[in-house]
Structures are given as structure tokens and as C-alpha cells.
PDB file of C-alpha atoms in Angstrom:
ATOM      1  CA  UNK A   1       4.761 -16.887  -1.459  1.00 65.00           C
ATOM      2  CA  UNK A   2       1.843 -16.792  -3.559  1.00 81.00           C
ATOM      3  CA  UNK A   3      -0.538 -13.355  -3.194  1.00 83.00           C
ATOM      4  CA  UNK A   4      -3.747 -15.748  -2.012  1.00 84.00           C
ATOM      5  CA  UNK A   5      -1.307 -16.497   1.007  1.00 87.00           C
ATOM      6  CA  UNK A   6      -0.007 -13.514   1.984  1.00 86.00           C
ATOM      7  CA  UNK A   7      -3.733 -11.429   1.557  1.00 85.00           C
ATOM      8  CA  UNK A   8      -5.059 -14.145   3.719  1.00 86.00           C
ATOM      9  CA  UNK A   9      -2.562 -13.104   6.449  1.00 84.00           C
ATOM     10  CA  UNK A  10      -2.739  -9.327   6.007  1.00 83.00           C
ATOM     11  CA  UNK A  11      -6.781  -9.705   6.383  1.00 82.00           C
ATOM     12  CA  UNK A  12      -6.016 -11.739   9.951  1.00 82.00           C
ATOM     13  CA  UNK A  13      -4.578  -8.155  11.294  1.00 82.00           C
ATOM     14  CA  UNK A  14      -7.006  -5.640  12.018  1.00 82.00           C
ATOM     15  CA  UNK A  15      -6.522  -1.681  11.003  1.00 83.00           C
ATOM     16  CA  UNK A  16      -4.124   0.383  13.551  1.00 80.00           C
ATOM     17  CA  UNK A  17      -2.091   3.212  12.526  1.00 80.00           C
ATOM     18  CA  UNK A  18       1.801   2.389  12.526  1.00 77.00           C
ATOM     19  CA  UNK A  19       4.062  -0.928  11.831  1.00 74.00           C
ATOM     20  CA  UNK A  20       3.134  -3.331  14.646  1.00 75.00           C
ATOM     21  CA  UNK A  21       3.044  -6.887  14.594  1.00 76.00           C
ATOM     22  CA  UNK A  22      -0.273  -7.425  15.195  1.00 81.00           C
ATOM     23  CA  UNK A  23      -1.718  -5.022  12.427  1.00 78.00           C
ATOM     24  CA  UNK A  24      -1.561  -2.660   9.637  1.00 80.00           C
ATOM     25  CA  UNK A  25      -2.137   0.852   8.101  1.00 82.00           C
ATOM     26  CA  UNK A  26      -2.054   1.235   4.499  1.00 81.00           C
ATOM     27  CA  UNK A  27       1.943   2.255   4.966  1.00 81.00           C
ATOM     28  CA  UNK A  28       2.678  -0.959   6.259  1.00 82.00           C
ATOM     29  CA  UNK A  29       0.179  -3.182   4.294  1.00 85.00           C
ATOM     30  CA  UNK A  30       2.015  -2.020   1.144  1.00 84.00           C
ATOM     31  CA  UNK A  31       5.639  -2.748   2.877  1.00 84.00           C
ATOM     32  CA  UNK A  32       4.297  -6.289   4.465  1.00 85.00           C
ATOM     33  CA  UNK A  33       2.546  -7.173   0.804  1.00 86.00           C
ATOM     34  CA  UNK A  34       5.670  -6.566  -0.783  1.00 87.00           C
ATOM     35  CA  UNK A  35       8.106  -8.205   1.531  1.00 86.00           C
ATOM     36  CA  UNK A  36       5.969 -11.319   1.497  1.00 88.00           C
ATOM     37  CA  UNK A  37       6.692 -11.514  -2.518  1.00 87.00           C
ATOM     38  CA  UNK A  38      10.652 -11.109  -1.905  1.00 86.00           C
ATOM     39  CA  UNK A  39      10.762  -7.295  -2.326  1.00 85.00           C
ATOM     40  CA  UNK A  40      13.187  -5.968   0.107  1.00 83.00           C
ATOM     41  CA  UNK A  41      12.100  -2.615   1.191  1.00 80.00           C
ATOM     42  CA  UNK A  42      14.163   0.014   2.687  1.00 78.00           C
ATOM     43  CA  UNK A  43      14.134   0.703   6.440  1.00 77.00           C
ATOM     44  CA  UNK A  44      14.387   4.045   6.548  1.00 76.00           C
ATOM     45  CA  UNK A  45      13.622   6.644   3.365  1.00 74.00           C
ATOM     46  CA  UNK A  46      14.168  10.650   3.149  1.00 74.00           C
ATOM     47  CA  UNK A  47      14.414  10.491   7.344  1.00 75.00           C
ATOM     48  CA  UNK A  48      11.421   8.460   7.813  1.00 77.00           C
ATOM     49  CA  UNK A  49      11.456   4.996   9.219  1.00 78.00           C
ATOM     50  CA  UNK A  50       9.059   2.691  10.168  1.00 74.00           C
ATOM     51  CA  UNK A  51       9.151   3.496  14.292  1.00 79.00           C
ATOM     52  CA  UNK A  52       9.263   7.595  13.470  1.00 81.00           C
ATOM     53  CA  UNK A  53       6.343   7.724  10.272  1.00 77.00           C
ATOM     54  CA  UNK A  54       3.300   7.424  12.709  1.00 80.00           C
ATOM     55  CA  UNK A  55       4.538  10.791  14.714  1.00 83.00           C
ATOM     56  CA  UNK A  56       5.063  12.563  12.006  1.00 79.00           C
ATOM     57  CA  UNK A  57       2.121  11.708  10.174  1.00 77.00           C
ATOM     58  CA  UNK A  58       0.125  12.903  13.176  1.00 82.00           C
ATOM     59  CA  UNK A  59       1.851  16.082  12.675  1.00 81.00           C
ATOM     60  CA  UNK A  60       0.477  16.159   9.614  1.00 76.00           C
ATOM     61  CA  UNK A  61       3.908  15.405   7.890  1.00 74.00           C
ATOM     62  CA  UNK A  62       3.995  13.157   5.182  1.00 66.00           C
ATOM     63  CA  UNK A  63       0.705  12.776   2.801  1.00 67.00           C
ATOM     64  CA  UNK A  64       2.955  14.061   0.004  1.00 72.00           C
ATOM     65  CA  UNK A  65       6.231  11.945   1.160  1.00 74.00           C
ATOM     66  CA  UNK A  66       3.774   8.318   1.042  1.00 75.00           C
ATOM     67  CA  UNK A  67       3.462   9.356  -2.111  1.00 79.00           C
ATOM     68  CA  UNK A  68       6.981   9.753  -3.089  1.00 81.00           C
ATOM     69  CA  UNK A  69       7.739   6.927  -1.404  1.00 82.00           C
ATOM     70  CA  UNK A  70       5.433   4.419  -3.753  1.00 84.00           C
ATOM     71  CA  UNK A  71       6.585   7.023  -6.471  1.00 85.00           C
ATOM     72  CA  UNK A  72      10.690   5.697  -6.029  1.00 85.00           C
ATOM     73  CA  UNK A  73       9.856   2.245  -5.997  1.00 85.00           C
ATOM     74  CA  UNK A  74       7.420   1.939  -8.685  1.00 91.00           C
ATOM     75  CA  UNK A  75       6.907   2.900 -12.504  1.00 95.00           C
ATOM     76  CA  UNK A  76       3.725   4.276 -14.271  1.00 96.00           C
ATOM     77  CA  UNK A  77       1.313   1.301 -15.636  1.00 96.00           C
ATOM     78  CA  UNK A  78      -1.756   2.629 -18.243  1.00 96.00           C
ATOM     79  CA  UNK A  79      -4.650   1.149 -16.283  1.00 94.00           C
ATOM     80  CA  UNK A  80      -5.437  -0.947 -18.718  1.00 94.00           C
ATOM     81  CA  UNK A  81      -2.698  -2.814 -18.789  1.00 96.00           C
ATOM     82  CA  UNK A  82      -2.827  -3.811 -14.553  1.00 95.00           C
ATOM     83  CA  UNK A  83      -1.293  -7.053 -13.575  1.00 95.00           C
ATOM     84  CA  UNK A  84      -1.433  -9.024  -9.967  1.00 93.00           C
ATOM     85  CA  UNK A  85       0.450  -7.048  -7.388  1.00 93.00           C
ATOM     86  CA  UNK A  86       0.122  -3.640  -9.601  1.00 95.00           C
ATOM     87  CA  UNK A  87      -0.356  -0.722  -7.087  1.00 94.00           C
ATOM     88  CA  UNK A  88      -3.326   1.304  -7.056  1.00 94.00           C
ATOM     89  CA  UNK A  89      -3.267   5.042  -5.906  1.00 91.00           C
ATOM     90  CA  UNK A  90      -6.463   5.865  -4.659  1.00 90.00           C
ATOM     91  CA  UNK A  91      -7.980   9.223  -4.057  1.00 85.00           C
ATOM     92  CA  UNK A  92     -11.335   9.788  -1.785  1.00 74.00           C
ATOM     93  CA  UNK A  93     -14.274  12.001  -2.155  1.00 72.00           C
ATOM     94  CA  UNK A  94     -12.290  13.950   0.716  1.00 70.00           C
ATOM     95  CA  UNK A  95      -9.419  14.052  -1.202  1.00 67.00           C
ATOM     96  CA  UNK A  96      -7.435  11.328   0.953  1.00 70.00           C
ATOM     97  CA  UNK A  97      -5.091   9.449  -0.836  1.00 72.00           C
ATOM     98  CA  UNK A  98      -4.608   5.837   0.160  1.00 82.00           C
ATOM     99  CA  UNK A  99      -3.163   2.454  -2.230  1.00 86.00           C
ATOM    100  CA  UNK A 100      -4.650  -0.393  -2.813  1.00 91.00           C
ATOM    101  CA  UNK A 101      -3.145  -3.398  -5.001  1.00 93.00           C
ATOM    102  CA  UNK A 102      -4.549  -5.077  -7.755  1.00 95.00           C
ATOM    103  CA  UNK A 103      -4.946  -9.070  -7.185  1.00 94.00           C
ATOM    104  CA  UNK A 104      -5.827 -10.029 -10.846  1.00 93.00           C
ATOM    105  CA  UNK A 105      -9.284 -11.324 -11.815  1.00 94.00           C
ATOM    106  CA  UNK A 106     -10.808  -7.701 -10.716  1.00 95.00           C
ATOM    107  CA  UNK A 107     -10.396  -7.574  -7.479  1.00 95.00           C
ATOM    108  CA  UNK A 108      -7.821  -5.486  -5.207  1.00 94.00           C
ATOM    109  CA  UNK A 109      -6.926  -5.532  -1.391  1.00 92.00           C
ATOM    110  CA  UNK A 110      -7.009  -2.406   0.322  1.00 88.00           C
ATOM    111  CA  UNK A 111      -7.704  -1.241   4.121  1.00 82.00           C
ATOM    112  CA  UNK A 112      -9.429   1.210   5.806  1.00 77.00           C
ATOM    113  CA  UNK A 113     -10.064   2.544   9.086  1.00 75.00           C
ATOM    114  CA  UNK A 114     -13.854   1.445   9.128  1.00 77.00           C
ATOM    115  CA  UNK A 115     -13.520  -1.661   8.062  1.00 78.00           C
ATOM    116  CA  UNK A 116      -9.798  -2.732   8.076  1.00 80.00           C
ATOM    117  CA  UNK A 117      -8.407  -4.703   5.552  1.00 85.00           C
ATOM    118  CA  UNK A 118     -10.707  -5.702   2.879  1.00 87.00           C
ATOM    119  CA  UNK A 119     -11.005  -7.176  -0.850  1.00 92.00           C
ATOM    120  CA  UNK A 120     -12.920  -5.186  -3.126  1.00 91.00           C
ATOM    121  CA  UNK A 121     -14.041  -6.062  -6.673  1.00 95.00           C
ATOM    122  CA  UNK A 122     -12.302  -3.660  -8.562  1.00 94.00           C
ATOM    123  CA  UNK A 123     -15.301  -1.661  -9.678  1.00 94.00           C
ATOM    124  CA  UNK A 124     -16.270  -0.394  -6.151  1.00 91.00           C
ATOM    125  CA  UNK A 125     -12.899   2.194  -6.419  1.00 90.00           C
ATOM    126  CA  UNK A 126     -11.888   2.161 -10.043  1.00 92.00           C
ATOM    127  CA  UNK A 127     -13.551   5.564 -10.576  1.00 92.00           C
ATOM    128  CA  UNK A 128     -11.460   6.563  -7.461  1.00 91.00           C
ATOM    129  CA  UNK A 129      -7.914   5.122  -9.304  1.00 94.00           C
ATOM    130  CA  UNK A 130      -5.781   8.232 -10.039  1.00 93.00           C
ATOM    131  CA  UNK A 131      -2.651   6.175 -10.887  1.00 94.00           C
ATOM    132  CA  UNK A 132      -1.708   2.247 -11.372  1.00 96.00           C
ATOM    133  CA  UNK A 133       2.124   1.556 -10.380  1.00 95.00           C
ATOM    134  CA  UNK A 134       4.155  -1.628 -10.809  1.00 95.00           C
ATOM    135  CA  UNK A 135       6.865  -1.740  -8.307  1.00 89.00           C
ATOM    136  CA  UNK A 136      10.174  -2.444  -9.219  1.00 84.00           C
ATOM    137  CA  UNK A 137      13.057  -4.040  -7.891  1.00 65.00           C
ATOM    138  CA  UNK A 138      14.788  -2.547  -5.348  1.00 59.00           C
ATOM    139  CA  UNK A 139      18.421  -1.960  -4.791  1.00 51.00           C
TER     140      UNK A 139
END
């Protein structure tokens, strides 16, 4: 499926914590994104699964286990050097960490609680970008 596509229907779904059918957190944007381009994605990952990640994150559980979890399934890219579907990590004036991914032409789709999913022009968060990742296949 080409990336145009499959942005078009993540930006149908509004923002809503968790993996539900009718929208998406940044968690499942990344999984949905990726499984759109062919990119099977595991199910379940260090005891986290897709039904169990939303009660633990509101335990305050996992922040450093996202992470880890775009970590495994990607490899360092110099941000010069981004390509379509690169991920961006993303960190906040608070200090939240969130991803966005790179759509080529400088621009990136990334979501939010205000305002959902969104494309940005790649200037509005590159002094935000901590790390660029290209995912990789996975087993």
C-alpha cells in the first residue's frame, strides 16, 4: 500500500488511548503504519500485548519499554540521511517522548492528544527529534 493511502486512513481515526478499531494512540499508529506497508509486528513483546499496554501504561509502566520496543525493531539512521517511513523519536518540552514518521518531502505524521493525528512539515518538531530509526524486518 502506498504511505499517501495508509496516512489518509490513520488521519480518518481520531486520538484514543489503546488499540481499537476505530482509533489510535501513538503505540498503535506506529503498529497500524507499519502493518499497512507489510511489516508484521509482534502481538505480544516483553509481556505486553496490545489488549494489556493501555493498563499498564496507566500505571505508569512502560515509557521506557515503548522505547525498547521501537528500539528492537529498528536501527539508528543519522538524521540526515531520513527516508519515507523513517521513525522519528520525539521528545517534548515536558520531557514526553512520543514517534512520529517521516513521509519524505519534509513532512512527518504524528498524533497527539489535542489534536489527533496530524501531518506536520518537518520543521515544526525537528528541533524536538532526539533519534531517526529505520525499522527493519521482522522475524
Amino acid at each position: 500500500m502506498y504511505t499517501a493511502d495508509i496516512v489518509k486512513k490513520i488521519m480518518e481515526k481520531p486520538y484514543r488511548l489503546g488499540w481499537h478499531n476505530d482509533s489510535h494512540d501513538c503505540l498503535s499508529m506506529f503498529l497500524y503504519f507499519f502493518e499497512q506497508c507489510g511489516i508484521q509486528m509482534p502481538q505480544e513483546w516483553n509481556g505486553w500485548t496490545r489488549e494489556n499496554y493501555v493498563e499498564r501504561w496507566l500505571r505508569g509502566e512502560g515509557r521506557q519499554e515503548y522505547i525498547q520496543f521501537i528500539h528492537e525493531r529498528t536501527m539508528p539512521v543519522n538524521i540526515n540521511f531520513m527516508r519515507e517511513r523513517d521513525v522519528l523519536i520525539v521528545e517534548s518540552k515536558d520531557g514526553f517522548i512520543s514517534i512520529a514518521i517521516y513521509l519524505g518531502n519534509n513532512h512527518c505524521i504524528a498524533i497527539t492528544e489535542n489534536i489527533g493525528v496530524t501531518v506536520l512539515p518537518l520543521w515544526a518538531i525537528k528541533p524536538n527529534i532526539k533519534e531517526v530509526r529505520r525499522i527493519v524486518k521482522i522475524p
